[in-house]
Amino acid sequence: MTEATINRHFIQQIIDTDIERGKWGAPGDRSVVTTRFPPEPNGYLHIGHAKSVCLNAGLAKEYGGRFFLRFDDTNPAKEEQEFVDSICADVKWLGGVWDGEVRFASDYFDRMYTWAVELIRKGLAYVDEQAPDLIKQQRGNLTEPGAASPFRDRPAEESLAQFEKMKSGGFSDGGAVLRAKIDMASPNMNLRDPVMYRVVNKPHHRTGGRWHIYPMYDWAHGLEDSVEGITHSLCTLEFENHRPLYDWFIEAINKGRGPGSEWGERIHHAQQIEFSRFNLEYTTMSKRALKLLVEGGHVAGWDDPRMITVAGLRRRGYTAESVRHAVIEAGITKYNALTDFTKLENAVRDDLNRRAPRRMAVLDPVKLVITNWGEHGDPDRLEELPAINNPEDERAGTRPVKFGGELWIERDDFMIDPPKKFFRLGPGREVRLRCGYWVRCHDYTADADGRVTEIRCTYDPQTRGGDSPPPDSDGVVRKVKGTLHWVSAADCLDATVRLFDRLFNDPRPGKRTGDILDDLNPDSLTVLTGCKVERSLGGATPDEPAWADGIRRVQFERLGYFCLDRDSTPEALVFNRTVTLKDSWAKEQAKG
RNA sequence: GGGGGAUUGGUGUAAUUGGUAGCACGACAGAUUCUGAUUCUGUUAGUUCGAGUUCGAGUCUCGGAUCCCCUACCA
């Protein structure tokens, strides 16, 4: 028995009980479980949606049931085909496998309309022709009850006629609504005769000009679930107050239904269950805010690698596995939690550590010259040495890298006057060049500003491959200060590397001043040009793993995980830094 | 003087019918290491508060505190 089978989250516990008691079918039949992911096609998916996709698809998979992708396209004013396409792609990327065709709420508009007519005939709904402002005013507020509309008790026949008129374009936008007759004094505002249909004289991206009325979320959602036979309709916490309404609508339709009834058989009633949405430090899941970032030009687009959209994370280099792991590990509860940003980063480091091939790249290059290179052979020679592809995976093998008399190393890896804890290069110090040779610095040059221009070293031919030299006459083996990455000046490629930092400076952007833009991090993007990378990065090599999404990901040794951006060409390489490696030296420095 | 939901180490999340408060991440210390990475070991620190019931309360009762959501013809 594993931990995973012991610790069942509250939704799994509910489903377990349902199955045991046979709530949805024969007791013990797990295959009845049916879930759905119901996005509105009015924007890109973000990591919060990813949680819902993974939860719903994961439950269906776990129980051997079904999972549907259904677009809640009930508002033609805001929805577009572009978003339908991007959402399908993102769900797929996340590993969500939906059952059958993609579904659309708009496919059920006819049935919804018929049910609405039924409620009117039952005296449970009426057409209100008051102005929107007036209806709003009559609704009351949190502490005062609402007042009844003068249309509330009009004859069903009259409502029926006006509803037909609404449907056929007889009203202008806002001219009339269909309302459920519930309770204008309810402490739950959602029950104060909520609107079921409004007039919208706009073409719909799928039904065109066929409809002039469109159903509201509360009316539509439970019906969509009902049509599809959803058993567990999962949504976020803010819909808790809507559950009584969700249930009311289904019960209103079922009122008087049953065997032999004039209305027909009872319709399926899914169970709505609310869980907390995924909140992440230093970012926002607000669609409005994400849209503002894109449209205000604060980022390059919906798939800017700094965005927590699924498209952004993908372009940043995150794997679907790491995103899935992060959102599910955060937990399924009703507690409004704020997840550490480091959890997301940790998830991708974990995954990439196991899978990403190692490569060498120098982001801020400084020249290192080996002054005794010519003493042990042709001064222009390049020696080919094998470099380990992945210490976590022996099967990944090695790749050849070329070592020569002129190399690039990281500017950070050399100090003229290093402190004791600096385990890198400095005058008189010896370090290992990874999978290359050991080198000792005997000289350097600097410009007028004190900026190092060249580092001069000798190398020890006995350390070929980076191995330790033989012990001296006393049996003592020399030790190095540390190991540095490098690339050969004669055998490397230039590249552009984009470094990303968090988009916002505050763990809860906008909390302080109310304006999320006040917390924008002006330094969230750094573009480095003239970086030097080993030649193998020029094109995919056979030793690289086959990534499911086709995105090439590597670890630049000692620096972090990077992926090839879609802007990259063989002539102009562009890498995005997904995440740095953990860096205890940076931490040490920060301590001062 | 409205309604709904929530509260367990720094963060997130577990704990059969009331019975040893566990796990992960972080932080800190050490070991290993051809990546200051990885890996391994150890340390740190918690039941929102106050009463009550009980042999025994994170769990049950009562009262308080704090946080989130609700007044679209958005979803």
PDB file of C-alpha atoms (C1' of nucleotides) in Angstrom, chain A residues 7 72 74 78 132 136 139 174 198 217 239-242 330 333 335-336 340 353 358 391-392 421 423-424 432 434 465-466 555 558 582 584-585 587, chain B residues 1-8 10-15 22 24-29 34-39 67-75:
ATOM      1  CA  ASN A   7      -4.172   9.870   1.278  1.00  0.00           C
ATOM      2  CA  ASP A  72     -18.958  27.050 -22.392  1.00  0.00           C
ATOM      3  CA  THR A  74     -22.738  31.153 -24.070  1.00  0.00           C
ATOM      4  CA  LYS A  78     -16.536  37.761 -25.850  1.00  0.00           C
ATOM      5  CA  PRO A 132     -31.481  46.632 -16.658  1.00  0.00           C
ATOM      6  CA  LYS A 136     -30.503  45.825 -10.598  1.00  0.00           C
ATOM      7  CA  ARG A 139     -32.459  43.254  -6.436  1.00  0.00           C
ATOM      8  CA  GLY A 174     -31.226  44.661 -22.881  1.00  0.00           C
ATOM      9  CA  ARG A 198     -30.635  37.850 -22.120  1.00  0.00           C
ATOM     10  CA  TYR A 217     -23.983  30.628 -16.863  1.00  0.00           C
ATOM     11  CA  PHE A 239     -19.236  29.089  -7.154  1.00  0.00           C
ATOM     12  CA  GLU A 240     -20.232  27.800  -3.746  1.00  0.00           C
ATOM     13  CA  ASN A 241     -22.956  30.426  -3.553  1.00  0.00           C
ATOM     14  CA  HIS A 242     -24.192  29.299  -6.947  1.00  0.00           C
ATOM     15  CA  ALA A 330      -0.244  21.713  -4.364  1.00  0.00           C
ATOM     16  CA  THR A 333      -8.675  21.327  -0.799  1.00  0.00           C
ATOM     17  CA  TYR A 335      -8.396  26.236   1.609  1.00  0.00           C
ATOM     18  CA  ASN A 336      -7.519  29.392  -0.259  1.00  0.00           C
ATOM     19  CA  ASP A 340       5.382  29.109  -3.201  1.00  0.00           C
ATOM     20  CA  ASN A 353      17.511  16.969 -13.945  1.00  0.00           C
ATOM     21  CA  ARG A 358      24.058  18.403 -20.407  1.00  0.00           C
ATOM     22  CA  PRO A 391      25.177  11.881 -14.910  1.00  0.00           C
ATOM     23  CA  GLU A 392      21.640  10.872 -13.855  1.00  0.00           C
ATOM     24  CA  LYS A 421      35.499  30.513  -0.264  1.00  0.00           C
ATOM     25  CA  PHE A 423      36.072  27.811  -5.485  1.00  0.00           C
ATOM     26  CA  ARG A 424      37.006  29.042  -8.932  1.00  0.00           C
ATOM     27  CA  ARG A 432      39.496  21.725 -13.672  1.00  0.00           C
ATOM     28  CA  ARG A 434      35.005  20.058 -17.055  1.00  0.00           C
ATOM     29  CA  GLY A 465      39.589  14.379 -19.716  1.00  0.00           C
ATOM     30  CA  GLY A 466      39.566  16.189 -16.405  1.00  0.00           C
ATOM     31  CA  GLN A 555      21.033  21.824 -19.067  1.00  0.00           C
ATOM     32  CA  ARG A 558      26.436  24.971 -13.767  1.00  0.00           C
ATOM     33  CA  LYS A 582      20.107  25.854  -7.315  1.00  0.00           C
ATOM     34  CA  SER A 584      24.428  27.934  -2.988  1.00  0.00           C
ATOM     35  CA  TRP A 585      27.289  30.233  -3.993  1.00  0.00           C
ATOM     36  CA  LYS A 587      23.156  32.372  -1.572  1.00  0.00           C
TER      37      LYS A 587
ATOM     38  C1'   G B   1     -28.257  43.341  12.239  1.00  0.00           C
ATOM     39  C1'   G B   2     -27.096  39.610   5.584  1.00  0.00           C
ATOM     40  C1'   G B   3     -25.458  34.830   3.513  1.00  0.00           C
ATOM     41  C1'   G B   4     -21.722  31.146   2.171  1.00  0.00           C
ATOM     42  C1'   G B   5     -16.732  28.928   2.867  1.00  0.00           C
ATOM     43  C1'   A B   6     -12.115  28.364   5.359  1.00  0.00           C
ATOM     44  C1'   U B   7      -8.031  28.218   9.444  1.00  0.00           C
ATOM     45  C1'   U B   8      -2.404  22.182  11.273  1.00  0.00           C
ATOM     46  C1'   G B  10       8.124  29.697   6.987  1.00  0.00           C
ATOM     47  C1'   U B  11       4.892  27.473   2.661  1.00  0.00           C
ATOM     48  C1'   G B  12       1.614  23.593   1.020  1.00  0.00           C
ATOM     49  C1'   U B  13      -0.608  19.165   2.599  1.00  0.00           C
ATOM     50  C1'   A B  14      -1.900  14.381   5.725  1.00  0.00           C
ATOM     51  C1'   A B  15      -3.852  12.135  10.379  1.00  0.00           C
ATOM     52  C1'   G B  22       3.308  12.609   9.616  1.00  0.00           C
ATOM     53  C1'   A B  24       6.922  17.489   0.786  1.00  0.00           C
ATOM     54  C1'   C B  25       9.236  22.145  -0.263  1.00  0.00           C
ATOM     55  C1'   G B  26      12.155  25.865   2.257  1.00  0.00           C
ATOM     56  C1'   A B  27      15.859  27.188   5.922  1.00  0.00           C
ATOM     57  C1'   C B  28      20.236  25.551   8.666  1.00  0.00           C
ATOM     58  C1'   A B  29      24.455  22.013   9.455  1.00  0.00           C
ATOM     59  C1'   C B  34      34.649  16.111 -12.611  1.00  0.00           C
ATOM     60  C1'   U B  35      28.145  20.779 -12.285  1.00  0.00           C
ATOM     61  C1'   G B  36      28.884  25.487  -5.474  1.00  0.00           C
ATOM     62  C1'   A B  37      23.974  20.871  -9.358  1.00  0.00           C
ATOM     63  C1'   U B  38      22.305  15.977  -8.151  1.00  0.00           C
ATOM     64  C1'   U B  39      22.383  12.382  -4.100  1.00  0.00           C
ATOM     65  C1'   C B  67      -9.053  35.477   5.912  1.00  0.00           C
ATOM     66  C1'   C B  68     -11.759  34.461   1.179  1.00  0.00           C
ATOM     67  C1'   C B  69     -16.361  34.714  -1.836  1.00  0.00           C
ATOM     68  C1'   C B  70     -21.413  36.964  -2.984  1.00  0.00           C
ATOM     69  C1'   U B  71     -25.156  43.137  -4.723  1.00  0.00           C
ATOM     70  C1'   A B  72     -23.104  41.514 -14.251  1.00  0.00           C
ATOM     71  C1'   C B  73     -28.397  41.062 -18.819  1.00  0.00           C
ATOM     72  C1'   C B  74     -19.692  37.816 -17.312  1.00  0.00           C
ATOM     73  C1'   A B  75     -18.090  32.797 -16.526  1.00  0.00           C
TER      74        A B  75
END
